[in-house]
Short mmCIF file of C-alpha atoms and ligand atoms in Angstrom, two decimals:
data_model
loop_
_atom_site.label_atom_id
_atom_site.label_comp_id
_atom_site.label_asym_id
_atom_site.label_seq_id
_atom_site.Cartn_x
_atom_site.Cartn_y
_atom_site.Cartn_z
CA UNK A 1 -10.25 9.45 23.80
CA UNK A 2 -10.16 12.92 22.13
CA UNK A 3 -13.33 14.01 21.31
CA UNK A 4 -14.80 13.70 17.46
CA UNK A 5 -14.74 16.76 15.16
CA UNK A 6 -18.09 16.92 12.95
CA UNK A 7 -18.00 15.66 9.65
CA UNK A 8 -17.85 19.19 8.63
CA UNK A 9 -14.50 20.23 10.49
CA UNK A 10 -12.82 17.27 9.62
CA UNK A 11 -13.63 18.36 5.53
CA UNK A 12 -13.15 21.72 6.04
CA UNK A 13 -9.60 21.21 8.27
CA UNK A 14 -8.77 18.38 5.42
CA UNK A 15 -9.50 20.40 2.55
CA UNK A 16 -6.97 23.74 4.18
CA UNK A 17 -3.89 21.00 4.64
CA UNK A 18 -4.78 21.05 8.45
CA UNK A 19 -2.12 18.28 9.14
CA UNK A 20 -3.71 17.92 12.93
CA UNK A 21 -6.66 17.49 11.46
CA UNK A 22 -5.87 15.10 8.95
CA UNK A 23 -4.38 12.70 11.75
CA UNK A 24 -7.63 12.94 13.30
CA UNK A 25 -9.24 12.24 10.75
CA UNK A 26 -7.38 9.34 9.83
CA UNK A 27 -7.62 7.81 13.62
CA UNK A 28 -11.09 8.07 12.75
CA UNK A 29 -11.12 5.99 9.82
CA UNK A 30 -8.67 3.00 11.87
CA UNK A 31 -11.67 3.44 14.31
CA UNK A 32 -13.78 0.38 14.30
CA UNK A 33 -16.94 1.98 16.07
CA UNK A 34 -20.26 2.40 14.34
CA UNK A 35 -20.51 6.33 14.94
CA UNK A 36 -16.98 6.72 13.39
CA UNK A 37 -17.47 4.69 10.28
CA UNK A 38 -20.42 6.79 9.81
CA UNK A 39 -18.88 10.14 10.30
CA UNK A 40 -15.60 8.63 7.85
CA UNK A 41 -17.46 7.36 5.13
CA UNK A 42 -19.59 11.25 4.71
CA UNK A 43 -15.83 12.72 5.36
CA UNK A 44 -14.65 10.24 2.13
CA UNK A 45 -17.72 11.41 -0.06
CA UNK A 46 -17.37 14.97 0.66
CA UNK A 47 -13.36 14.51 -0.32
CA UNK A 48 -13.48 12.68 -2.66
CA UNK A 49 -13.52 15.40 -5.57
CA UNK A 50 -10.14 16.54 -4.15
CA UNK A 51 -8.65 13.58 -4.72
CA UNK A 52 -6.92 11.54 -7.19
CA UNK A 53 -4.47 14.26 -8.97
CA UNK A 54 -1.11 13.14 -7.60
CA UNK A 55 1.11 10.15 -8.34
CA UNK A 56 0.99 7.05 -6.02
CA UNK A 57 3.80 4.71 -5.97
CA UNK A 58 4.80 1.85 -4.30
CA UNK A 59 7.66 0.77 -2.78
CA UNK A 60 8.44 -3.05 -1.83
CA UNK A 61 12.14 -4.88 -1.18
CA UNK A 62 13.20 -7.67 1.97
CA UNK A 63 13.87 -5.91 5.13
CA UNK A 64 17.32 -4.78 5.48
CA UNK A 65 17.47 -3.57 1.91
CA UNK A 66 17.47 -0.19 2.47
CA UNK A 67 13.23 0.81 2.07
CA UNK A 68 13.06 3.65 5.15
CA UNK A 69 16.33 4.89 4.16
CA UNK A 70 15.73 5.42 0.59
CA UNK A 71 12.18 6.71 1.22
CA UNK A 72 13.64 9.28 3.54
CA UNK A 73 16.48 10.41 1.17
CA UNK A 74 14.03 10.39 -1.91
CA UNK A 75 11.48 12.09 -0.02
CA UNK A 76 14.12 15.06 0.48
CA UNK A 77 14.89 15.37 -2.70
CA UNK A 78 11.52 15.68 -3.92
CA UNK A 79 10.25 17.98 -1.30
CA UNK A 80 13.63 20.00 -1.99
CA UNK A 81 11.69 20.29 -5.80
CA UNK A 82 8.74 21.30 -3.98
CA UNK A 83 6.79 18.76 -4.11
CA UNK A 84 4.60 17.52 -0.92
CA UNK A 85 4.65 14.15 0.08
CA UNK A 86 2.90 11.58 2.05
CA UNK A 87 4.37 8.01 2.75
CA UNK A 88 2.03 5.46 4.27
CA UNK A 89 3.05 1.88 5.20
CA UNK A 90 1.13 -1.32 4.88
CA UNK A 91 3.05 -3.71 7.76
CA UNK A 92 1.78 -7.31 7.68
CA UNK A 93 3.62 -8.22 10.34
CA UNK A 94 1.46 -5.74 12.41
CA UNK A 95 -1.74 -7.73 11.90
CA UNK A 96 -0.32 -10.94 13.32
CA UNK A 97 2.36 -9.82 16.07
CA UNK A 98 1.19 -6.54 17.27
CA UNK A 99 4.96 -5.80 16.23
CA UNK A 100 5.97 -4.51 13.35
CA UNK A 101 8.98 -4.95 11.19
CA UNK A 102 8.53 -1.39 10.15
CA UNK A 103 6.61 0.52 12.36
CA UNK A 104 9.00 2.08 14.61
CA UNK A 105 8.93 6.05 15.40
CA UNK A 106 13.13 6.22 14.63
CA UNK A 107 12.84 5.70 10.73
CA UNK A 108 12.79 8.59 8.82
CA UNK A 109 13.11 11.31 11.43
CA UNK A 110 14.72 14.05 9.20
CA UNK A 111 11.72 13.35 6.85
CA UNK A 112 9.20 13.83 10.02
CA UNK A 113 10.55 16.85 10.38
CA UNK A 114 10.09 18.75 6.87
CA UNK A 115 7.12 20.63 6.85
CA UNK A 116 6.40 19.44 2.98
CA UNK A 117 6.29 15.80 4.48
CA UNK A 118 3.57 13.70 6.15
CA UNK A 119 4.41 10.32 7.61
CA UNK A 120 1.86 7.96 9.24
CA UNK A 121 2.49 4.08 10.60
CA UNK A 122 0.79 1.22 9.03
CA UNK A 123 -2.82 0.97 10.46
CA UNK A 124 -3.27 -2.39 12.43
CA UNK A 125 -6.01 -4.64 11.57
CA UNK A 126 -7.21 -8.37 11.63
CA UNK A 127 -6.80 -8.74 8.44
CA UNK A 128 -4.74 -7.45 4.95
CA UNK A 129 -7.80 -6.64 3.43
CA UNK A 130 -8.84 -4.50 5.97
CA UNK A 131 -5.23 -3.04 6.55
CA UNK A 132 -5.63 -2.52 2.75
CA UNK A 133 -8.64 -0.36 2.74
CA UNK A 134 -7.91 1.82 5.94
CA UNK A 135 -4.59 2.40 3.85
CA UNK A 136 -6.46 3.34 0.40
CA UNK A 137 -8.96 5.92 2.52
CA UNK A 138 -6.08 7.75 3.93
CA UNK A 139 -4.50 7.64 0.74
CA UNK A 140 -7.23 9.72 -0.46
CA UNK A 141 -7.41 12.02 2.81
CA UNK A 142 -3.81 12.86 2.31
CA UNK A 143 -4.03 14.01 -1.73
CA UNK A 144 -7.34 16.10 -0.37
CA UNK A 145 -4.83 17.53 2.39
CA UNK A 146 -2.63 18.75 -0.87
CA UNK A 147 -0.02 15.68 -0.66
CA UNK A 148 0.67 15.41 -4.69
CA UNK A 149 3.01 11.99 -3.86
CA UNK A 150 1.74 9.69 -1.92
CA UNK A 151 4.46 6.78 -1.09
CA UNK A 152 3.22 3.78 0.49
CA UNK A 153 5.93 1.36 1.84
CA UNK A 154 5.76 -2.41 2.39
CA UNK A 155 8.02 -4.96 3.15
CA UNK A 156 8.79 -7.98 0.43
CA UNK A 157 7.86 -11.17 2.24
CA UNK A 158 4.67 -11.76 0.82
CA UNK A 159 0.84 -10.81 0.39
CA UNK A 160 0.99 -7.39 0.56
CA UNK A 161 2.74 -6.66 -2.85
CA UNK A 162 -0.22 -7.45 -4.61
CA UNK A 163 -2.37 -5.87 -2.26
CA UNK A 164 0.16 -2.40 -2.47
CA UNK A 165 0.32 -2.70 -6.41
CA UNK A 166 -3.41 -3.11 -6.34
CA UNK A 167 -3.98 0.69 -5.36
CA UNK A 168 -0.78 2.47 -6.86
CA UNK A 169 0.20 4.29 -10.46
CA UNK A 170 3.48 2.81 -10.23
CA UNK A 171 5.54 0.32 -8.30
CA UNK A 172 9.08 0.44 -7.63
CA UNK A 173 10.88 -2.74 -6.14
CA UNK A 174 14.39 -2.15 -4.30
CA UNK A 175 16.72 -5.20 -4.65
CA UNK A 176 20.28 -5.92 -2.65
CA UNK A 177 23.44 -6.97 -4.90
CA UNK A 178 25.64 -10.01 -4.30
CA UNK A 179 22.12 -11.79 -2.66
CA UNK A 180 20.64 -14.54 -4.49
CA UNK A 181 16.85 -13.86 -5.76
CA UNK A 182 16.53 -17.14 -3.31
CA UNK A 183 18.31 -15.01 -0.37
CA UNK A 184 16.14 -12.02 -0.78
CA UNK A 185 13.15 -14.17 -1.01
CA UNK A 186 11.96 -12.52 -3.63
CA UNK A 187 9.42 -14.29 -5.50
CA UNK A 188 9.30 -14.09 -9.35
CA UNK A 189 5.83 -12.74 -9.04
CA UNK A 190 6.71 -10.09 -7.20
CA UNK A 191 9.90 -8.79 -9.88
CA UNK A 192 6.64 -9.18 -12.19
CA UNK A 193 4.70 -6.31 -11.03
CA UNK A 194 7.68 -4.09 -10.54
CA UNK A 195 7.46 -0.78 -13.17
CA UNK A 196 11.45 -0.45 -11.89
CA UNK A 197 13.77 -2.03 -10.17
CA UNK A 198 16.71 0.02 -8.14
CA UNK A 199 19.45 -1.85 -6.59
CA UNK A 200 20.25 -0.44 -3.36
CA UNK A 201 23.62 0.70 -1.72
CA UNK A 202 25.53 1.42 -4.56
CA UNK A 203 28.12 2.68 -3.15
CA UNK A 204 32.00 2.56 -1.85
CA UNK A 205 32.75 -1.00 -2.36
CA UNK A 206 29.75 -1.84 -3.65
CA UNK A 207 29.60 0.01 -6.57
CA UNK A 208 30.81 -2.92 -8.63
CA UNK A 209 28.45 -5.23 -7.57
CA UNK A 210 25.06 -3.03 -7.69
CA UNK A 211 26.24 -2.42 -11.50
CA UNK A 212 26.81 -6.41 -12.24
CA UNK A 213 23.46 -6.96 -10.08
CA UNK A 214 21.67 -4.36 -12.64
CA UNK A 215 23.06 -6.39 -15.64
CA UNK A 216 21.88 -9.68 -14.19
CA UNK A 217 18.37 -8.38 -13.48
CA UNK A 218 17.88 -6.40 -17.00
CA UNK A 219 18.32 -9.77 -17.91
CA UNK A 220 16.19 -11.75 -16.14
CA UNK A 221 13.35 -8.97 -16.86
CA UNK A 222 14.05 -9.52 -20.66
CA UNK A 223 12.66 -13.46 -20.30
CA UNK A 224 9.41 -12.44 -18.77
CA UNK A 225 6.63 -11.19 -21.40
CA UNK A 226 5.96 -7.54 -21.72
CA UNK A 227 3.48 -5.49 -20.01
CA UNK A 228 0.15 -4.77 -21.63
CA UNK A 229 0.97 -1.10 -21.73
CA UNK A 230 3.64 -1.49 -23.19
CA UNK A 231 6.54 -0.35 -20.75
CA UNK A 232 9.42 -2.01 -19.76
CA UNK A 233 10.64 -2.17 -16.58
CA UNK A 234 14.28 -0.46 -16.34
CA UNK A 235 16.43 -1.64 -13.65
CA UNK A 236 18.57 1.33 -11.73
CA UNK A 237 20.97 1.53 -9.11
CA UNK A 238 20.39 4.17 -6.05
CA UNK A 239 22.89 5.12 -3.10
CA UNK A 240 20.43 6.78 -0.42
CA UNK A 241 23.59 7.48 1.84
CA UNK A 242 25.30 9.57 -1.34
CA UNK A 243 21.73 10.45 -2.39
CA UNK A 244 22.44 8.87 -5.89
CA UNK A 245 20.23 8.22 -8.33
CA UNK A 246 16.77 9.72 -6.78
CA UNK A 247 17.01 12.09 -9.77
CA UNK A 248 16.62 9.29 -12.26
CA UNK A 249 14.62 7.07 -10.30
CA UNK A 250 11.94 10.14 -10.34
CA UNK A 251 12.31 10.67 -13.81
CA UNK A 252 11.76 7.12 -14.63
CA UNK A 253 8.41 7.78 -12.98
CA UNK A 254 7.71 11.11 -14.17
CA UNK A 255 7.92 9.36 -17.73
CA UNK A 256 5.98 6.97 -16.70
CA UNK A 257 3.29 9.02 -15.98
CA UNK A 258 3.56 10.82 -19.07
CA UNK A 259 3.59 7.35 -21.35
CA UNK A 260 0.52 6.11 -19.39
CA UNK A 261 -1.57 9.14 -19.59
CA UNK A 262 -0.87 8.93 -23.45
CA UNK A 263 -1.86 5.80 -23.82
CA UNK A 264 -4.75 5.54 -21.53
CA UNK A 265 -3.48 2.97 -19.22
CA UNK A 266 -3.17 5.64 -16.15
CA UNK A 267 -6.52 5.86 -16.38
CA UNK A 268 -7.70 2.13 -16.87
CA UNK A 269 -5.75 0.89 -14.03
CA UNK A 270 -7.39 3.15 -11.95
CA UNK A 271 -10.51 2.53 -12.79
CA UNK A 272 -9.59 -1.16 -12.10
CA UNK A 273 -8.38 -0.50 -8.84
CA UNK A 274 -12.01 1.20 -8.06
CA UNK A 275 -13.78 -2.03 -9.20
CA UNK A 276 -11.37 -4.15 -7.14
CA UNK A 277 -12.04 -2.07 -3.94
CA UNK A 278 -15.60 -2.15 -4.36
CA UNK A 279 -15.20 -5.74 -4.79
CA UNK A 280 -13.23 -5.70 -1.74
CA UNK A 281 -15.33 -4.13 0.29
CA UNK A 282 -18.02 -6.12 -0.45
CA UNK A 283 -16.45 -9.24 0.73
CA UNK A 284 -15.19 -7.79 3.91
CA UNK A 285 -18.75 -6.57 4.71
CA UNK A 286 -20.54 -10.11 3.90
CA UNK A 287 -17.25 -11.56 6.12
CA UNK A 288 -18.22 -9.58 8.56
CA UNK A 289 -21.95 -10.06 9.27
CA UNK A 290 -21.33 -13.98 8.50
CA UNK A 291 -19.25 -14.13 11.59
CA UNK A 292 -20.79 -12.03 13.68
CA UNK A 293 -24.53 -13.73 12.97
CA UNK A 294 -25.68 -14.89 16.09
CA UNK A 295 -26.88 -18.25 14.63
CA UNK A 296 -23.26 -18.72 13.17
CA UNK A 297 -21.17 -18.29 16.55
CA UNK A 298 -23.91 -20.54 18.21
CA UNK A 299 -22.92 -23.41 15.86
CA UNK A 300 -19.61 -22.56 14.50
CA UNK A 301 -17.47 -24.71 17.23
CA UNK A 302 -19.67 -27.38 16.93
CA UNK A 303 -19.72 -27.77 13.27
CA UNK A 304 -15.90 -27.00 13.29
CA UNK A 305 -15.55 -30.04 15.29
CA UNK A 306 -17.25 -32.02 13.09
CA UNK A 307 -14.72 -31.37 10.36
CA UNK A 308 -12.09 -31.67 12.55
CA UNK A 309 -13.03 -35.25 13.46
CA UNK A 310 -13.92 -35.94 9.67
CA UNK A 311 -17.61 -37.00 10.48
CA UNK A 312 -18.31 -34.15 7.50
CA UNK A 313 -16.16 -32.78 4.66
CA UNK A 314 -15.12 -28.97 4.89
CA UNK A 315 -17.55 -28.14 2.42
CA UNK A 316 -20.24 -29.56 4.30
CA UNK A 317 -19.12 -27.54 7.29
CA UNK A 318 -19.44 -24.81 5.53
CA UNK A 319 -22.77 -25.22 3.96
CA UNK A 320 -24.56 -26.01 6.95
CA UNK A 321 -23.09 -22.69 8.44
CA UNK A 322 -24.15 -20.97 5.16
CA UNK A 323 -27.83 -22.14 5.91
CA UNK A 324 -27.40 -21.10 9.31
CA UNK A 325 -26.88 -17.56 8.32
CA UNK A 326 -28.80 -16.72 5.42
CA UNK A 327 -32.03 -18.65 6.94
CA UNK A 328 -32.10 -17.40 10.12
P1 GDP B 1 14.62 -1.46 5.50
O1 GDP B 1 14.53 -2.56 6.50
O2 GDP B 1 14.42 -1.98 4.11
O3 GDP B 1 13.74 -0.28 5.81
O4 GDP B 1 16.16 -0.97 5.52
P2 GDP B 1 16.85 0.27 6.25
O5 GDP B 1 16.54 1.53 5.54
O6 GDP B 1 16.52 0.21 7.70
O7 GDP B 1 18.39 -0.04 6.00
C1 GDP B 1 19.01 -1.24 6.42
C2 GDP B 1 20.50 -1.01 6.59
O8 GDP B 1 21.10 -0.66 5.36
C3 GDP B 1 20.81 0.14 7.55
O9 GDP B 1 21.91 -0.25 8.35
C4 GDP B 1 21.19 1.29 6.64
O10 GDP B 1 22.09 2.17 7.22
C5 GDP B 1 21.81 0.57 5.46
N1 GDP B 1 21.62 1.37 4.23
C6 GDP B 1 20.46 1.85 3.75
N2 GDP B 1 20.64 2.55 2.61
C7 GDP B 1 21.96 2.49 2.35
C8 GDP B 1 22.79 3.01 1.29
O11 GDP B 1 22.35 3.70 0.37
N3 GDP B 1 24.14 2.70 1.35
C9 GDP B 1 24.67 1.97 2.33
N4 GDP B 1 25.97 1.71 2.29
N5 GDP B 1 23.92 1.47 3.36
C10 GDP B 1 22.60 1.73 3.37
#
């Protein structure tokens, strides 16, 4: 293993837009050891006040709609504006297979190579949560490297929409024409948190049907009630081959920005998101001292099997561990 930097030279190398040093320093916050967390966590304090000016968005849609392609073509055009961007990914498949659906070093090469543009993998983890957090403290490591869009990618199947929309300013959900809502498996939920919709691949022959797809999903946005703040949702179309419609899709954002700053509700979320990570955090910490108590793993198959053979109820099971823990 390379050998740490001090807490120091990872700040310092952060703070200059050192992008080796930022990759350390994000291995070092995937790093499960003691002595790394420690060193992370004074890293993340001493950061943090460089941190927070840029736009985060989030980008969801069902695999095969076009995500890594998009994200490389709209990355080009806004580093060809001069803007410097960072696109994370948060992989659920990663946690269970090893796998991932998205993971692989081939996407977005041309994007790898611009010097405006810093791509990193989907951290793996046991679980979302902790994906989640490892993914919201590089977040903040890349806008204190000078990264002033930070994109972070996930695929539509499930979970970690909410978990994605739960630490961005906007979210953008990218939706295939001529495939049922059913087909893309895209659950109403999810079209709920979306601040836009783009249909993908509008182009050649499908021109046509991206267009009646738009119609059919300004629509079926009109029937569902209207955001708190007041904004409602458009619904675009996007070619990433032609590199169509990135122009609008950033100025959809861009006035986004602008409306929520107005009216406050850039800020409130925010500060919503902070309460929800410390939250968060909280309940992976108590998680993990529960399960790694000592008295717990002693007793935890053998009170497992008593559930399992229904001599006690669940909540029983889970009691009697409780007691084990927080009396011992
Ligand atoms: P992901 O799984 O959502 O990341 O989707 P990909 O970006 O890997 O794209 C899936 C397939 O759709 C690939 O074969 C792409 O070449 C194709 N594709 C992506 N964007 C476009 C587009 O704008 N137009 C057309 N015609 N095909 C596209």
């Amino acid at each position: 293993m390379q050998k740490r930097l001090t807490a120091e030279e990872y700040i310092a190398g952060i703070i200059s837009g050192n992008r080796i040093i930022l990759s350390r320093a994000i291995t070092l916050i995937e790093s499960q050891l003691e002595n790394d967390r420690t060193i992370a966590q004074k890293v993340l304090e001493k950061i943090l006040p460089y941190t927070g000016k840029g736009i985060r968005i989030g980008i969801t849609g069902v695999p095969g709609v076009g995500k890594s392609t998009f994200i490389e073509a709209f990355g080009k055009y806004l580093t060809a504006i001069n803007k410097k961007i960072a696109v994370l990914a948060i992989d659920p498949s990663s946690q269970r297979t090893k796998g991932s659906i998205m993971g692989d070093k081939t996407r977005m090469e041309e994007l790898a190579h611009d010097d405006s543009a810093y791509i990193r993998p989907s951290p793996s983890g046991n679980t979302l949560g902790g994906v989640a957090n490892k993914t919201r403290e590089t977040m903040l490591l890349c806008e204190a490297a000078g990264f002033e869009v930070v994109i972070i990618e996930t695929v539509g199947v499930g979970q970690s929409e909410t978990v994605v929309k739960g630490m961005v300013d906007f979210f953008l959900l990218l939706m295939l024409s001529g495939a049922g809502d059913e087909l893309q498996g895209i659950k109403r939920g999810i079209m709920e948190m979306a601040d836009a919709i783009s249909i993908t691949k509008a182009d050649g022959d499908n021109c046509k049907n991206a267009k009646n797809a738009r119609m059919e999903y300004i629509h079926a946005l009109h029937l569902f009630p209207p955001f708190l703040n007041n904004w409602y949702p458009p619904v675009l179309t996007c070619s990433a081959l032609e590199k169509k419609g990135l122009f609008e899709i950033w100025q959809v954002i861009i006035s986004f920005e602008n409306q929520m700053k107005k009216n406050g509700y850039w800020k409130k979320n925010r500060q919503e998101q902070s309460l929800n990570w410390m939250h968060d955090y909280i309940k992976q910490y108590l998680e993990l001292q529960f399960f790694s108590d000592k008295n717990v793993k002693e007793n935890f198959k053998s009170i497992s099997d008593q559930v399992l053979s229904e001599m006690i109820l669940p909540i029983q099971g889970a009691n009697l561990l409780l007691e084990k823990h927080f009396t011992s």
